[in-house]
Coordinates of C-alpha atoms in Angstrom, one line a residue:
M1 CA 0.5 -0.4 -0.2
K2 CA 1.7 4.0 -1.1
A3 CA 1.6 6.2 1.8
V4 CA -0.8 9.1 1.4
A5 CA 0.8 12.5 0.7
F6 CA -1.4 15.2 2.9
P7 CA -2.7 18.9 1.3
A8 CA -0.5 21.0 3.4
K9 CA -3.0 22.7 4.8
I10 CA -4.0 19.7 6.8
A11 CA -1.0 18.6 7.6
N12 CA -0.5 21.8 9.1
L13 CA -3.1 21.9 11.1
S14 CA -3.3 20.7 14.9
F15 CA -5.3 18.5 16.5
P16 CA -7.6 18.6 19.7
S17 CA -7.1 14.9 22.0
N18 CA -9.6 12.9 21.3
C19 CA -8.8 12.9 17.1
C20 CA -5.3 13.1 18.0
S21 CA -5.9 10.2 20.0
L22 CA -7.9 8.6 16.7
F23 CA -4.8 9.3 14.4
F24 CA -2.5 7.1 16.3
R25 CA -3.4 4.1 16.9
S26 CA -2.9 0.5 15.8
P27 CA -3.9 -0.8 12.6
A28 CA -6.2 -3.9 14.6
T29 CA -7.6 -1.0 16.9
F30 CA -8.0 2.1 14.3
L31 CA -10.4 -0.4 12.0
S32 CA -12.3 -1.7 14.5
P33 CA -16.0 -1.7 13.9
A34 CA -15.7 0.8 17.4
L35 CA -15.0 2.8 15.3
P36 CA -17.2 5.7 13.6
C37 CA -14.1 6.4 11.2
R38 CA -12.8 3.3 11.2
K39 CA -13.3 3.3 6.9
L40 CA -10.2 5.9 5.3
T41 CA -9.7 4.2 1.8
K42 CA -11.9 7.2 0.9
G43 CA -7.9 9.0 0.6
I44 CA -7.9 12.9 1.6
R45 CA -12.4 12.8 1.7
G46 CA -12.0 10.0 4.3
V47 CA -9.7 12.2 6.4
E48 CA -11.3 15.1 5.9
G49 CA -14.4 14.0 6.5
L50 CA -12.8 12.2 9.8
M51 CA -11.4 15.8 11.3
S52 CA -14.7 16.8 10.8
Q53 CA -16.3 14.9 12.9
C54 CA -13.7 15.4 15.6
L55 CA -13.4 19.6 15.6
S56 CA -17.3 19.4 15.8
S57 CA -16.7 17.2 19.2
S58 CA -14.0 20.1 20.4
S59 CA -15.9 22.3 19.7
Q60 CA -18.9 20.9 21.9
S61 CA -16.8 20.6 24.5
L62 CA -15.4 24.4 24.7
S63 CA -19.7 25.3 23.9
F64 CA -20.2 22.7 27.4
L65 CA -17.5 25.2 29.3
S66 CA -18.3 28.4 27.9
N67 CA -21.8 27.9 28.9
S68 CA -21.1 26.3 32.2
F69 CA -18.8 29.1 33.8
S70 CA -21.0 31.7 32.3
S71 CA -23.9 29.5 34.1
Q72 CA -21.3 30.9 37.9
P73 CA -22.1 33.7 39.5
E74 CA -18.5 35.8 39.0
S75 CA -18.1 35.7 43.1
E76 CA -18.5 31.8 42.5
L77 CA -15.5 32.3 39.6
L78 CA -13.2 34.4 41.2
Q79 CA -13.1 33.2 43.8
A80 CA -11.9 30.2 42.2
L81 CA -9.5 32.0 40.8
P82 CA -5.5 32.0 42.6
S83 CA -5.7 34.6 45.0
S84 CA -2.7 36.8 44.9
K85 CA -3.9 38.6 49.4
P86 CA -1.7 42.0 49.5
K87 CA 0.5 41.9 51.8
S88 CA 0.0 43.5 55.6
P89 CA 1.0 46.8 56.8
P90 CA 4.5 46.6 59.9
L91 CA 3.2 46.9 62.2
Q92 CA 2.9 50.0 63.8
L93 CA 4.8 50.7 67.2
P94 CA 3.8 53.2 69.1
W95 CA 4.7 56.2 70.6
L96 CA 5.6 56.4 74.4
I97 CA 5.5 59.6 76.1
V98 CA 6.4 59.5 79.7
G99 CA 5.4 62.7 82.4
L100 CA 8.2 63.3 85.4
G101 CA 7.0 63.4 87.9
N102 CA 6.5 63.2 92.3
P103 CA 3.8 60.9 92.9
G104 CA 1.6 62.0 96.1
K105 CA -0.6 64.9 96.5
K106 CA 2.3 66.5 98.5
Y107 CA 3.9 67.2 95.4
Q108 CA 0.9 68.3 92.8
G109 CA 1.3 71.3 91.0
T110 CA 4.9 71.9 92.1
R111 CA 7.2 73.0 89.7
H112 CA 9.1 69.7 89.4
N113 CA 5.6 67.6 87.9
V114 CA 5.3 69.9 85.0
G115 CA 5.8 66.8 83.2
F116 CA 2.9 65.3 85.0
E117 CA 0.8 68.1 84.6
M118 CA 1.2 68.3 80.8
V119 CA 0.6 64.1 80.2
D120 CA -2.4 64.7 82.3
A121 CA -3.4 67.2 79.5
L122 CA -3.0 65.1 76.4
A123 CA -4.4 62.4 78.2
D124 CA -8.1 64.9 78.5
A125 CA -7.0 66.5 75.6
E126 CA -7.7 62.8 73.4
G127 CA -9.6 61.3 76.2
I128 CA -7.3 58.7 76.7
S129 CA -7.8 57.0 80.7
M130 CA -4.2 56.8 83.3
N131 CA -6.2 54.8 85.7
T132 CA -4.5 52.0 85.2
V133 CA -1.3 51.5 86.9
N134 CA 1.3 49.1 84.9
F135 CA 5.3 48.9 84.7
K136 CA 5.2 51.2 87.9
A137 CA 3.5 54.3 86.3
L138 CA 0.4 55.1 86.0
F139 CA -0.6 53.6 82.5
G140 CA -2.8 54.7 79.9
K141 CA -3.7 53.7 76.2
G142 CA -4.5 55.7 73.1
V143 CA -4.3 56.8 69.3
I144 CA -3.5 60.5 68.1
G145 CA -5.3 60.5 64.4
N146 CA -3.8 56.8 63.7
I147 CA -0.4 56.3 65.8
P148 CA -1.2 54.3 69.4
I149 CA -0.1 56.0 71.5
M150 CA 1.3 55.1 75.9
L151 CA 1.3 57.7 77.9
A152 CA 2.7 57.2 81.4
K153 CA 3.9 58.8 84.9
P154 CA 6.4 57.0 86.7
Q155 CA 5.3 56.3 90.1
T156 CA 8.7 55.3 91.2
F157 CA 9.4 59.4 92.5
M158 CA 11.6 61.0 90.4
N159 CA 15.3 60.0 90.8
L160 CA 14.4 56.4 89.7
S161 CA 11.9 57.1 86.9
G162 CA 14.1 55.4 85.2
E163 CA 13.5 51.6 86.4
S164 CA 9.7 52.4 85.1
V165 CA 10.6 53.6 81.3
G166 CA 13.0 50.7 81.1
Q167 CA 10.1 47.7 81.7
I168 CA 7.7 49.5 79.4
V169 CA 10.8 50.1 76.5
S170 CA 11.5 46.8 76.9
F171 CA 8.5 44.8 76.9
Y172 CA 6.8 46.7 73.8
K173 CA 10.3 46.5 71.8
I174 CA 9.7 50.7 71.8
P175 CA 12.6 51.3 69.0
L176 CA 14.2 55.0 71.0
K177 CA 13.7 57.7 68.2
Q178 CA 9.6 56.7 70.1
V179 CA 10.3 57.9 72.9
L180 CA 9.4 60.9 74.3
V181 CA 10.1 62.7 77.6
V182 CA 8.6 65.8 79.2
Y183 CA 9.9 67.2 82.1
D184 CA 11.0 70.4 84.2
D185 CA 14.2 72.3 83.4
L186 CA 15.8 75.3 84.9
D187 CA 17.9 76.6 82.5
L188 CA 14.8 77.8 80.3
P189 CA 12.3 80.2 81.4
F190 CA 9.5 79.8 83.0
G191 CA 6.5 78.4 80.7
K192 CA 9.1 78.3 77.5
L193 CA 9.5 75.2 75.9
R194 CA 12.7 73.3 73.8
L195 CA 12.0 70.0 71.5
L196 CA 14.7 68.6 71.6
P197 CA 16.1 65.0 69.7
K198 CA 18.7 63.3 71.5
G199 CA 21.0 65.0 74.3
G200 CA 22.0 64.0 78.4
H201 CA 20.4 64.8 81.5
G202 CA 21.5 68.0 82.1
G203 CA 21.7 67.7 86.0
H204 CA 18.6 65.9 86.3
N205 CA 18.2 63.4 88.3
G206 CA 14.8 62.3 86.4
M207 CA 16.8 62.0 83.3
R208 CA 20.2 60.6 84.4
S209 CA 18.0 57.2 85.6
I210 CA 16.8 56.9 82.3
I211 CA 19.8 56.9 80.6
D212 CA 20.8 54.9 83.3
R213 CA 18.3 52.6 82.6
L214 CA 18.5 52.4 78.4
K215 CA 22.6 51.3 79.4
G216 CA 23.4 54.9 78.7
S217 CA 21.7 55.7 75.3
R218 CA 20.8 59.6 75.0
D219 CA 19.1 58.4 71.4
F220 CA 15.3 59.7 72.5
P221 CA 13.5 62.8 72.5
R222 CA 12.8 65.7 75.2
L223 CA 10.4 67.7 75.6
R224 CA 11.9 69.9 78.0
I225 CA 9.3 72.8 80.2
G226 CA 10.2 75.9 81.8
I227 CA 10.5 76.6 84.7
G228 CA 13.1 79.4 85.0
R229 CA 15.8 79.4 87.9
P230 CA 15.3 80.4 91.8
P231 CA 15.2 84.1 92.8
G232 CA 17.7 85.1 95.5
K233 CA 19.1 82.4 97.2
M234 CA 16.8 80.0 97.4
D235 CA 17.6 76.1 97.1
T236 CA 17.6 75.1 94.3
A237 CA 15.6 71.9 96.0
N238 CA 12.4 74.0 98.2
F239 CA 12.2 75.8 94.5
V240 CA 11.8 72.9 92.6
L241 CA 9.0 72.1 94.7
R242 CA 7.0 74.7 95.8
Q243 CA 3.5 75.4 94.0
F244 CA 2.7 77.7 90.9
N245 CA 0.4 81.1 92.2
R246 CA -2.8 82.3 90.1
Q247 CA -0.4 83.5 87.3
E248 CA 2.0 81.5 86.7
Q249 CA -1.2 78.5 86.9
E250 CA -1.9 80.4 84.2
E251 CA 0.8 80.8 81.6
L252 CA 1.8 77.6 82.3
D253 CA -2.2 76.8 81.3
H254 CA -1.2 78.0 77.7
T255 CA 2.5 76.4 77.9
F256 CA 0.7 72.5 78.0
Q257 CA -1.3 74.2 74.9
T258 CA 1.3 74.8 72.8
G259 CA 3.0 71.3 74.0
L260 CA -0.1 69.2 73.3
E261 CA -0.3 70.9 69.7
A262 CA 3.6 70.6 69.3
I263 CA 2.8 65.9 70.1
R264 CA 0.3 65.9 67.8
I265 CA 2.8 67.9 64.5
L266 CA 5.7 65.0 66.0
L267 CA 3.4 62.2 66.3
L268 CA 1.8 63.0 62.4
E269 CA 3.8 65.6 60.8
G270 CA 7.5 64.6 61.8
F271 CA 10.7 65.8 64.3
N272 CA 11.3 68.8 62.2
K273 CA 8.4 70.1 61.6
S274 CA 7.4 70.1 65.4
A275 CA 10.8 71.6 66.4
T276 CA 10.3 74.5 64.4
F277 CA 6.6 75.1 66.2
V278 CA 7.5 74.7 69.5
N279 CA 11.1 75.9 69.8
T280 CA 10.4 79.7 68.0
R281 CA 8.0 82.4 69.9
K282 CA 5.6 81.8 66.5
S283 CA 4.0 79.2 68.7
M284 CA 3.6 81.2 72.0
E285 CA 1.9 83.9 69.9
Q286 CA -0.8 82.2 68.0
L287 CA -2.5 80.6 70.9
S288 CA -2.0 83.6 73.3

């Protein structure tokens, strides 16, 4: 039997798998009576007929698949597809804002406790409860904008403030650049604020304790509140434990308002903008 030479348009066609299974069989199987396309004795016409039958079967299969998918709701089809879930944003670590002072009614309203008062003002403004005692401090959690914050007023007395701050920083793994310490400063004029990115303790025992507990690191921001120098020859220890008179308290309330705005800017817009705001006289004029 001579080999049949197929025309180019037939030889170059690609066939579905079910059609190919009909072509590539053994002669015995191919000529089985069970197959509807068993006779290829008619040459090219026989092949074309077989091709037509195979292509018709493939079209019916594709039509069935298309109808099956079109009858399904879009939500089901999307669920069947491999999902590419977006990566969740990195965990936002909280800011820790610490106000320094001494616990107890005896020290309320004294110059050495302006750090406590600033944190109280911030808690009141942002609706944060400070009734929890944790890490040797009065402690509260909240948010400013979308930034989580923790407020702390160490109850260890001023000279041991680092015991509380060190525990909080270690437990929550807070970066030091997100630890703001608020405290009184003798070297600043009364009511003046100064925001710094880092620095030493400046002779302040509370800051000295914190730096010691942070393994000597000074790389954390601090907001200093000026209480002025003692008049005449008054002892410094007695001066810092004195309470404010009415006029001083009114001026201090303006200072706290400036401090609150500075803290909000720090958290939401960054250190540089906050420092520019709080370290200039313009900020005081805006709020007066």
